[in-house]
Amino acid sequence: MVEQQLRRRGISDERVLRAMEQVPRELFVPEDERRRAYRDGALRIGEGQTISQPWIVAAMTALLELEPGDRALEIGTGSGYAAAVLSLCCREVVTIERHPSLADHAREVLAQIGRDNVEVRAGDGSRGAPDRAPFDGISVTATAHERPPQLLLEQLAPGGVLVCPVRTNAGERLTRYRAGGGMEPLVEVRFVPLVEDADGGD
Ligand code: SAH
């Protein structure tokens, strides 16, 4: 996977490649999908959600430009796989998932593989984690409409980076935002939508 799907397709950040090598992806997919765990695509994980293709996880992690002492926030824990990869590239990770069953499962698998620097929360991640902000990197793994939630941009540390798939008239693109302004639309992608819960509670 690392050689064929990642290195050959332009992922060169050695820390990210090592993290991708270390995390047992098969533990994050349902048992009946395990033999397909390392294939070059997304897989279903329950609740109508998916675990992203390995290349996307690696690309999004590399785009955050994390340093070992940094803190990261992920919105859309899903299986917990991307959170595990992130947790090997920085000091600590907070990850938020709106489906409590997925959050519970991700928490269990992360504990099982000994990732003790990840906090999994259940709730609407579009409000971020103000009690733990600011973050050096924020990865949104569900598609926002037009722009990422303002509350997330506000939780970036100076010099911080937010990566989010964004849908506009021009289609759906992974987009990188920098604290204080600056946005770069990057590759075309397909994610599930970021659902902003309207009830006001987590
Ligand atoms: N990063 C995941 C893949 C995420 S799929 C992995 O590595 O497996 C996108 C996830 O975002 C889904 O699980 C979906 O339930 C979640 N999601 C969508 N909107 C959300 C929101 N507002 N807050 C938290 N999670 C959300």
Coordinates of N, CA and C and ligand atoms in Angstrom, one line a residue:
M1 N 0.8 -1.2 0.0 CA 0.0 0.0 0.0 C 0.9 1.3 0.0
V2 N 1.9 1.3 0.9 CA 2.7 2.5 1.0 C 3.4 2.8 -0.3
E3 N 4.0 1.7 -0.9 CA 4.8 1.9 -2.1 C 3.9 2.3 -3.3
Q4 N 2.9 1.4 -3.5 CA 2.1 1.5 -4.7 C 1.1 2.6 -4.7
Q5 N 0.4 2.7 -3.6 CA -0.7 3.7 -3.6 C -0.3 5.1 -3.1
L6 N 0.8 5.1 -2.3 CA 1.2 6.4 -1.7 C 2.4 7.0 -2.3
R7 N 3.6 6.3 -2.1 CA 4.8 6.9 -2.6 C 4.8 7.2 -4.1
R8 N 4.3 6.2 -4.8 CA 4.3 6.4 -6.3 C 3.3 7.5 -6.7
R9 N 2.4 7.8 -5.9 CA 1.4 8.8 -6.2 C 1.6 10.1 -5.5
G10 N 2.9 10.4 -5.2 CA 3.3 11.7 -4.8 C 3.3 12.0 -3.3
I11 N 3.0 11.0 -2.4 CA 3.1 11.3 -1.0 C 4.6 11.1 -0.6
S12 N 5.2 12.2 -0.1 CA 6.7 12.0 0.2 C 7.0 12.3 1.6
D13 N 6.0 12.7 2.4 CA 6.3 13.0 3.8 C 6.6 11.7 4.6
E14 N 7.8 11.6 5.0 CA 8.3 10.3 5.6 C 7.5 9.9 6.9
R15 N 7.2 11.0 7.7 CA 6.5 10.7 8.9 C 5.1 10.2 8.6
V16 N 4.5 10.7 7.6 CA 3.1 10.2 7.3 C 3.2 8.8 6.7
L17 N 4.2 8.6 5.9 CA 4.4 7.2 5.3 C 4.6 6.2 6.4
R18 N 5.4 6.6 7.4 CA 5.7 5.6 8.5 C 4.4 5.4 9.3
A19 N 3.7 6.4 9.5 CA 2.4 6.3 10.3 C 1.5 5.3 9.5
M20 N 1.4 5.5 8.2 CA 0.5 4.7 7.4 C 1.0 3.2 7.4
E21 N 2.3 3.0 7.5 CA 2.8 1.7 7.6 C 2.5 1.0 8.9
Q22 N 2.4 1.8 10.0 CA 2.3 1.3 11.3 C 0.8 1.0 11.7
V23 N -0.1 1.7 11.2 CA -1.5 1.5 11.7 C -2.2 0.4 10.9
P24 N -2.6 -0.6 11.7 CA -3.3 -1.8 11.1 C -4.7 -1.5 10.6
R25 N -4.8 -1.1 9.3 CA -6.1 -0.6 8.7 C -7.2 -1.7 8.9
E26 N -6.8 -3.0 8.8 CA -7.8 -4.0 8.9 C -8.6 -4.0 10.2
L27 N -8.1 -3.5 11.3 CA -8.8 -3.4 12.5 C -9.9 -2.3 12.5
F28 N -9.8 -1.4 11.6 CA -10.8 -0.3 11.5 C -11.9 -0.6 10.6
V29 N -11.9 -1.7 9.9 CA -13.0 -2.0 8.9 C -13.8 -3.2 9.5
P30 N -15.1 -3.3 9.1 CA -15.9 -4.4 9.6 C -15.3 -5.7 9.1
E31 N -15.6 -6.8 9.9 CA -15.0 -8.1 9.7 C -15.2 -8.6 8.2
D32 N -16.4 -8.3 7.7 CA -16.6 -8.9 6.3 C -15.9 -8.0 5.2
E33 N -15.2 -7.0 5.6 CA -14.5 -6.1 4.6 C -13.0 -6.3 4.8
R34 N -12.6 -7.1 5.8 CA -11.1 -7.1 6.2 C -10.2 -7.5 5.0
R35 N -10.7 -8.4 4.2 CA -9.7 -8.8 3.1 C -9.6 -7.7 2.1
R36 N -10.5 -6.8 2.2 CA -10.3 -5.6 1.2 C -9.7 -4.4 1.9
A37 N -9.2 -4.6 3.1 CA -8.8 -3.4 3.9 C -7.8 -2.5 3.3
Y38 N -6.9 -3.1 2.5 CA -5.7 -2.4 1.9 C -6.0 -2.1 0.5
R39 N -7.2 -2.3 0.0 CA -7.4 -1.9 -1.4 C -7.4 -0.4 -1.6
D40 N -7.3 0.0 -2.9 CA -7.1 1.4 -3.2 C -8.5 2.1 -3.3
G41 N -9.2 2.1 -2.2 CA -10.5 2.8 -2.3 C -11.1 2.9 -0.9
A42 N -12.3 3.5 -0.8 CA -13.1 3.7 0.4 C -13.8 2.4 0.7
L43 N -14.2 2.2 2.0 CA -14.9 1.0 2.3 C -16.0 1.4 3.3
R44 N -17.1 0.6 3.3 CA -18.2 1.0 4.2 C -17.9 0.6 5.6
I45 N -18.4 1.4 6.6 CA -18.1 1.1 8.0 C -19.3 1.1 8.9
G46 N -20.5 1.1 8.3 CA -21.7 1.2 9.1 C -22.3 2.6 9.2
E47 N -23.6 2.7 9.6 CA -24.3 4.0 9.7 C -24.2 4.8 8.4
G48 N -24.1 4.0 7.2 CA -24.0 4.7 5.9 C -22.8 5.5 5.7
Q49 N -21.7 5.3 6.5 CA -20.5 6.0 6.4 C -19.4 5.2 5.8
T50 N -18.2 5.9 5.5 CA -17.1 5.1 4.9 C -15.8 5.5 5.6
I51 N -14.8 4.6 5.4 CA -13.4 4.9 5.8 C -12.8 5.3 4.5
S52 N -12.1 6.4 4.5 CA -11.5 7.0 3.3 C -10.4 6.1 2.7
Q53 N -10.2 6.2 1.4 CA -9.2 5.6 0.7 C -7.8 5.9 1.3
P54 N -6.9 5.0 1.4 CA -5.6 5.2 2.0 C -4.9 6.5 1.5
W55 N -4.9 6.7 0.2 CA -4.2 7.9 -0.4 C -4.8 9.2 0.2
I56 N -6.1 9.3 0.3 CA -6.7 10.5 0.8 C -6.3 10.7 2.3
V57 N -6.3 9.7 3.1 CA -5.9 9.8 4.5 C -4.4 10.4 4.5
A58 N -3.6 9.8 3.7 CA -2.2 10.2 3.7 C -2.0 11.6 3.2
A59 N -2.7 12.0 2.1 CA -2.7 13.3 1.6 C -3.2 14.4 2.6
M60 N -4.3 14.1 3.2 CA -4.9 15.1 4.1 C -3.9 15.2 5.3
T61 N -3.3 14.2 5.8 CA -2.4 14.3 6.9 C -1.2 15.1 6.5
A62 N -0.6 14.8 5.4 CA 0.6 15.5 4.9 C 0.2 17.0 4.7
L63 N -1.0 17.3 4.2 CA -1.3 18.8 4.0 C -1.4 19.6 5.3
L64 N -1.5 18.9 6.4 CA -1.6 19.6 7.7 C -0.2 20.1 8.2
E65 N 0.8 19.5 7.6 CA 2.2 19.9 7.9 C 2.4 19.9 9.4
L66 N 2.0 18.8 10.1 CA 2.1 18.7 11.6 C 3.6 18.5 12.0
E67 N 3.9 19.1 13.2 CA 5.2 18.9 13.8 C 4.9 18.0 15.0
P68 N 5.9 17.2 15.5 CA 5.7 16.3 16.6 C 5.0 16.9 17.8
G69 N 5.3 18.1 18.1 CA 4.7 18.7 19.3 C 3.3 19.3 19.1
D70 N 2.7 19.2 17.9 CA 1.5 19.8 17.6 C 0.2 19.1 18.1
R71 N -0.9 19.9 18.1 CA -2.2 19.3 18.5 C -3.1 19.4 17.3
A72 N -3.9 18.4 17.1 CA -4.7 18.3 15.9 C -6.2 18.0 16.3
L73 N -7.1 18.5 15.5 CA -8.5 18.2 15.6 C -9.0 17.6 14.3
E74 N -9.8 16.5 14.5 CA -10.4 15.9 13.3 C -11.9 15.9 13.5
I75 N -12.6 16.3 12.4 CA -14.1 16.3 12.4 C -14.5 15.1 11.5
G76 N -15.3 14.2 12.1 CA -15.7 13.0 11.3 C -14.7 11.8 11.6
T77 N -14.8 11.3 12.8 CA -14.0 10.2 13.3 C -14.2 9.0 12.4
G78 N -15.4 8.7 12.1 CA -15.8 7.5 11.3 C -15.2 6.3 12.0
S79 N -14.3 5.5 11.3 CA -13.7 4.3 11.9 C -12.7 4.6 12.9
G80 N -12.1 5.8 12.9 CA -11.0 6.1 13.8 C -9.6 6.0 13.1
Y81 N -9.6 5.5 11.9 CA -8.4 5.2 11.2 C -7.5 6.4 10.9
A82 N -8.2 7.5 10.4 CA -7.4 8.7 10.1 C -6.9 9.3 11.4
A83 N -7.7 9.2 12.5 CA -7.3 9.7 13.8 C -6.0 9.0 14.3
A84 N -6.0 7.7 14.0 CA -4.8 6.9 14.4 C -3.6 7.3 13.6
V85 N -3.7 7.6 12.4 CA -2.6 8.1 11.5 C -2.1 9.4 12.0
L86 N -3.1 10.3 12.3 CA -2.8 11.7 12.8 C -2.0 11.6 14.1
S87 N -2.5 10.7 15.0 CA -1.9 10.6 16.3 C -0.4 10.2 16.3
L88 N 0.0 9.6 15.2 CA 1.4 9.2 15.1 C 2.2 10.4 14.5
C89 N 1.6 11.4 14.1 CA 2.3 12.5 13.4 C 2.3 13.8 14.3
C90 N 1.7 13.7 15.5 CA 1.6 14.9 16.4 C 1.5 14.5 17.8
R91 N 1.4 15.5 18.7 CA 1.4 15.1 20.1 C 0.0 14.6 20.6
E92 N -1.1 15.3 20.2 CA -2.4 14.8 20.6 C -3.5 15.2 19.6
V93 N -4.5 14.4 19.6 CA -5.6 14.5 18.7 C -6.9 14.5 19.4
V94 N -7.8 15.4 19.0 CA -9.2 15.4 19.5 C -10.0 15.1 18.2
T95 N -10.9 14.1 18.2 CA -11.6 13.7 17.0 C -13.1 13.6 17.4
I96 N -14.0 14.2 16.6 CA -15.4 14.3 16.9 C -16.2 13.6 15.8
E97 N -17.2 12.7 16.3 CA -18.1 12.0 15.4 C -19.5 12.1 15.8
R98 N -20.4 12.4 14.9 CA -21.8 12.6 15.3 C -22.6 11.3 15.5
H99 N -22.1 10.2 15.0 CA -22.8 8.9 15.3 C -22.1 8.3 16.6
P100 N -22.9 8.3 17.7 CA -22.2 7.7 18.9 C -21.7 6.3 18.8
S101 N -22.4 5.5 17.9 CA -22.0 4.1 17.8 C -20.6 4.0 17.1
L102 N -20.4 4.9 16.1 CA -19.1 4.9 15.4 C -18.0 5.5 16.4
A103 N -18.4 6.5 17.2 CA -17.4 7.1 18.1 C -17.0 6.0 19.1
D104 N -17.9 5.2 19.6 CA -17.6 4.2 20.6 C -16.7 3.1 20.0
H105 N -17.0 2.7 18.8 CA -16.2 1.7 18.2 C -14.8 2.2 17.9
A106 N -14.7 3.4 17.4 CA -13.4 4.0 17.1 C -12.6 4.1 18.4
R107 N -13.2 4.5 19.5 CA -12.5 4.6 20.8 C -11.9 3.3 21.2
E108 N -12.7 2.2 21.0 CA -12.3 0.9 21.4 C -11.1 0.4 20.6
V109 N -11.1 0.6 19.2 CA -10.0 0.2 18.4 C -8.8 1.0 18.7
L110 N -8.9 2.3 18.9 CA -7.8 3.1 19.2 C -7.1 2.7 20.5
A111 N -7.9 2.3 21.5 CA -7.4 1.8 22.8 C -6.7 0.5 22.5
Q112 N -7.3 -0.3 21.8 CA -6.7 -1.7 21.5 C -5.3 -1.6 20.9
I113 N -5.1 -0.6 20.0 CA -3.8 -0.5 19.4 C -2.9 0.5 20.2
G114 N -3.4 0.9 21.3 CA -2.5 1.7 22.2 C -2.3 3.1 21.9
R115 N -3.2 3.7 21.1 CA -3.1 5.1 20.8 C -3.7 5.9 21.9
D116 N -2.9 6.3 22.9 CA -3.5 6.9 24.1 C -3.4 8.4 24.0
N117 N -3.1 9.0 22.8 CA -3.1 10.4 22.7 C -4.2 10.9 21.8
V118 N -5.3 10.1 21.7 CA -6.5 10.5 21.0 C -7.7 10.6 21.9
E119 N -8.4 11.7 21.9 CA -9.7 11.8 22.6 C -10.8 11.7 21.5
V120 N -11.7 10.7 21.7 CA -12.8 10.6 20.7 C -14.1 11.2 21.4
R121 N -14.7 12.1 20.8 CA -15.9 12.7 21.3 C -17.1 12.4 20.4
A122 N -18.3 12.3 21.0 CA -19.5 12.1 20.2 C -20.2 13.5 20.2
G123 N -20.6 13.9 19.0 CA -21.3 15.2 18.9 C -21.2 15.8 17.6
D124 N -21.7 17.1 17.5 CA -21.6 17.8 16.2 C -20.2 18.5 16.2
G125 N -19.4 18.0 15.3 CA -18.0 18.5 15.2 C -17.9 19.9 14.5
S126 N -19.0 20.3 13.9 CA -18.9 21.6 13.2 C -18.7 22.8 14.2
R127 N -18.9 22.5 15.4 CA -18.6 23.6 16.4 C -17.2 23.4 17.0
G128 N -16.5 22.3 16.6 CA -15.1 22.1 17.0 C -15.0 21.7 18.5
A129 N -13.9 22.0 19.1 CA -13.7 21.7 20.5 C -13.1 22.9 21.2
P130 N -13.9 24.0 21.4 CA -13.4 25.2 21.9 C -12.6 25.1 23.2
D131 N -13.0 24.1 24.0 CA -12.3 23.9 25.3 C -10.9 23.4 25.1
R132 N -10.6 22.8 23.9 CA -9.2 22.3 23.7 C -8.5 23.2 22.7
A133 N -9.1 24.2 22.1 CA -8.5 25.0 21.1 C -7.4 25.9 21.7
P134 N -6.4 26.4 20.9 CA -6.3 26.3 19.5 C -5.6 25.0 19.0
F135 N -5.8 24.7 17.7 CA -5.2 23.5 17.1 C -4.2 24.0 16.0
D136 N -3.1 23.2 15.9 CA -2.2 23.5 14.8 C -2.7 23.0 13.5
G137 N -3.5 21.9 13.5 CA -4.0 21.3 12.3 C -5.5 20.9 12.6
I138 N -6.3 21.1 11.6 CA -7.7 20.7 11.7 C -8.0 19.9 10.4
S139 N -8.5 18.7 10.5 CA -8.8 17.9 9.3 C -10.3 17.6 9.4
V140 N -11.0 18.1 8.4 CA -12.5 17.8 8.3 C -12.7 16.7 7.3
T141 N -13.2 15.6 7.7 CA -13.3 14.5 6.7 C -14.7 14.2 6.2
A142 N -15.5 15.3 6.1 CA -16.8 15.3 5.5 C -17.0 16.6 4.8
T143 N -17.8 16.6 3.7 CA -17.8 17.8 2.8 C -18.7 18.9 3.3
A144 N -18.0 20.1 3.4 CA -18.8 21.3 3.8 C -19.3 22.0 2.5
H145 N -20.4 22.7 2.7 CA -21.0 23.4 1.6 C -20.4 24.8 1.5
E146 N -19.8 25.1 0.4 CA -19.2 26.5 0.1 C -18.0 26.8 1.0
R147 N -18.0 26.6 2.3 CA -16.8 26.9 3.1 C -16.9 26.1 4.4
P148 N -15.8 25.9 5.1 CA -15.8 25.2 6.3 C -16.5 26.0 7.4
P149 N -17.1 25.4 8.4 CA -17.7 26.2 9.5 C -16.7 27.2 10.1
Q150 N -17.2 28.4 10.2 CA -16.4 29.5 10.7 C -15.8 29.2 12.1
L151 N -16.6 28.5 13.0 CA -16.1 28.2 14.3 C -14.8 27.3 14.3
L152 N -14.7 26.5 13.2 CA -13.5 25.7 13.1 C -12.3 26.6 12.7
L153 N -12.5 27.5 11.8 CA -11.4 28.3 11.3 C -10.9 29.2 12.5
E154 N -11.9 29.5 13.4 CA -11.5 30.3 14.6 C -10.7 29.5 15.6
Q155 N -10.7 28.2 15.5 CA -10.0 27.4 16.5 C -8.6 27.0 16.0
L156 N -8.1 27.7 14.9 CA -6.7 27.4 14.4 C -5.7 28.3 15.2
A157 N -4.6 27.7 15.6 CA -3.5 28.4 16.2 C -2.9 29.3 15.1
P158 N -2.1 30.3 15.5 CA -1.4 31.1 14.4 C -0.5 30.1 13.6
G159 N -0.5 30.2 12.3 CA 0.3 29.3 11.5 C -0.4 28.0 11.2
G160 N -1.6 27.8 11.8 CA -2.3 26.6 11.7 C -2.9 26.4 10.3
V161 N -3.3 25.1 10.0 CA -3.8 24.7 8.7 C -5.1 23.9 8.9
L162 N -6.1 24.2 8.1 CA -7.3 23.4 8.1 C -7.5 22.8 6.7
V163 N -7.8 21.5 6.7 CA -8.0 20.9 5.4 C -9.4 20.3 5.4
C164 N -10.2 20.6 4.3 CA -11.6 20.2 4.3 C -12.1 20.1 2.9
P165 N -12.8 19.0 2.6 CA -13.5 18.9 1.3 C -14.6 20.0 1.2
V166 N -14.7 20.7 0.2 CA -15.7 21.8 0.0 C -16.4 21.6 -1.3
R167 N -17.7 21.7 -1.2 CA -18.5 21.6 -2.4 C -19.0 23.0 -2.8
T168 N -18.7 23.4 -4.1 CA -19.1 24.7 -4.7 C -19.7 24.4 -6.0
N169 N -20.1 25.4 -6.8 CA -20.6 25.2 -8.1 C -19.6 24.4 -9.0
A170 N -18.3 24.6 -8.6 CA -17.2 24.0 -9.5 C -17.0 22.6 -9.1
G171 N -17.8 22.0 -8.1 CA -17.6 20.6 -7.8 C -17.1 20.5 -6.3
E172 N -16.5 19.3 -6.0 CA -16.1 19.0 -4.7 C -14.6 18.9 -4.6
R173 N -13.9 19.8 -3.9 CA -12.5 19.8 -3.9 C -12.0 19.8 -2.5
L174 N -10.9 19.1 -2.3 CA -10.1 19.2 -1.0 C -9.5 20.6 -1.0
T175 N -9.7 21.3 0.1 CA -9.2 22.7 0.1 C -8.4 22.9 1.4
R176 N -7.3 23.7 1.2 CA -6.5 24.0 2.4 C -6.7 25.4 2.8
Y177 N -6.9 25.7 4.0 CA -7.1 27.0 4.6 C -6.0 27.3 5.6
R178 N -5.4 28.5 5.6 CA -4.4 28.8 6.6 C -5.0 29.9 7.5
A179 N -4.5 29.8 8.8 CA -5.0 30.7 9.8 C -4.7 32.1 9.3
G180 N -5.6 33.0 9.5 CA -5.4 34.4 9.0 C -5.7 34.6 7.5
G181 N -6.1 33.6 6.8 CA -6.5 33.8 5.4 C -5.7 32.9 4.5
G182 N -6.1 32.9 3.3 CA -5.4 32.0 2.3 C -6.1 30.7 2.2
M183 N -6.5 30.4 0.9 CA -7.1 29.1 0.7 C -6.7 28.6 -0.7
E184 N -6.4 27.3 -0.7 CA -6.0 26.6 -1.9 C -6.9 25.5 -2.3
P185 N -7.7 25.5 -3.3 CA -8.4 24.4 -3.8 C -7.4 23.4 -4.4
L186 N -7.5 22.1 -4.0 CA -6.6 21.1 -4.4 C -7.3 20.0 -5.2
V187 N -7.1 18.8 -5.0 CA -7.7 17.7 -5.8 C -9.2 17.5 -5.6
E188 N -9.8 17.0 -6.7 CA -11.2 16.7 -6.6 C -11.4 15.4 -5.8
V189 N -12.4 15.4 -4.9 CA -12.6 14.3 -4.0 C -14.1 14.0 -3.8
R190 N -14.4 13.0 -3.1 CA -15.8 12.6 -2.8 C -15.9 12.2 -1.4
F191 N -16.6 12.9 -0.6 CA -16.8 12.5 0.8 C -18.3 12.5 1.2
V192 N -18.6 12.0 2.3 CA -20.0 12.1 2.8 C -20.2 13.6 3.3
P193 N -21.4 14.1 3.3 CA -21.6 15.5 3.7 C -21.4 15.7 5.2
L194 N -20.9 16.9 5.5 CA -20.8 17.3 6.9 C -22.2 17.8 7.3
V195 N -22.7 17.1 8.3 CA -24.1 17.3 8.7 C -24.0 18.3 9.9
E196 N -24.6 19.4 9.8 CA -24.5 20.4 10.9 C -25.8 20.2 11.7
D197 N -25.7 19.6 12.9 CA -27.0 19.4 13.7 C -27.6 20.7 14.1
A198 N -28.9 20.7 13.8 CA -29.6 22.0 14.1 C -30.2 22.2 15.5
D199 N -30.1 21.1 16.3 CA -30.8 21.1 17.6 C -30.0 21.9 18.6
G200 N -28.8 22.3 18.4 CA -28.0 23.1 19.3 C -27.4 22.3 20.4
G201 N -27.6 21.0 20.5 CA -27.0 20.2 21.6 C -26.1 19.2 21.0
D202 N -25.1 18.7 21.8 CA -24.3 17.6 21.3 C -24.8 16.3 21.7
Ligands
SAH1 N1 -12.0 9.9 9.0 C1 -12.8 8.8 8.9 C2 -13.7 8.8 7.7 C3 -14.8 9.8 7.9 S1 -16.3 9.6 7.0 C4 -12.0 7.5 8.9 O1 -10.8 7.5 8.9 O2 -12.7 6.4 8.9 C5 -17.1 11.1 7.6 C6 -17.6 11.0 9.0 O3 -18.0 12.3 9.3 C7 -18.8 10.1 9.1 O4 -18.6 9.1 10.1 C8 -19.9 11.1 9.5 O5 -20.8 10.5 10.5 C9 -19.1 12.2 10.2 N2 -19.8 13.5 10.3 C10 -20.5 14.1 9.4 N3 -20.9 15.3 9.8 C11 -20.4 15.5 11.1 C12 -20.4 16.5 12.1 N4 -21.0 17.6 11.9 N5 -19.7 16.3 13.2 C13 -19.1 15.1 13.4 N6 -19.0 14.1 12.5 C14 -19.6 14.3 11.4

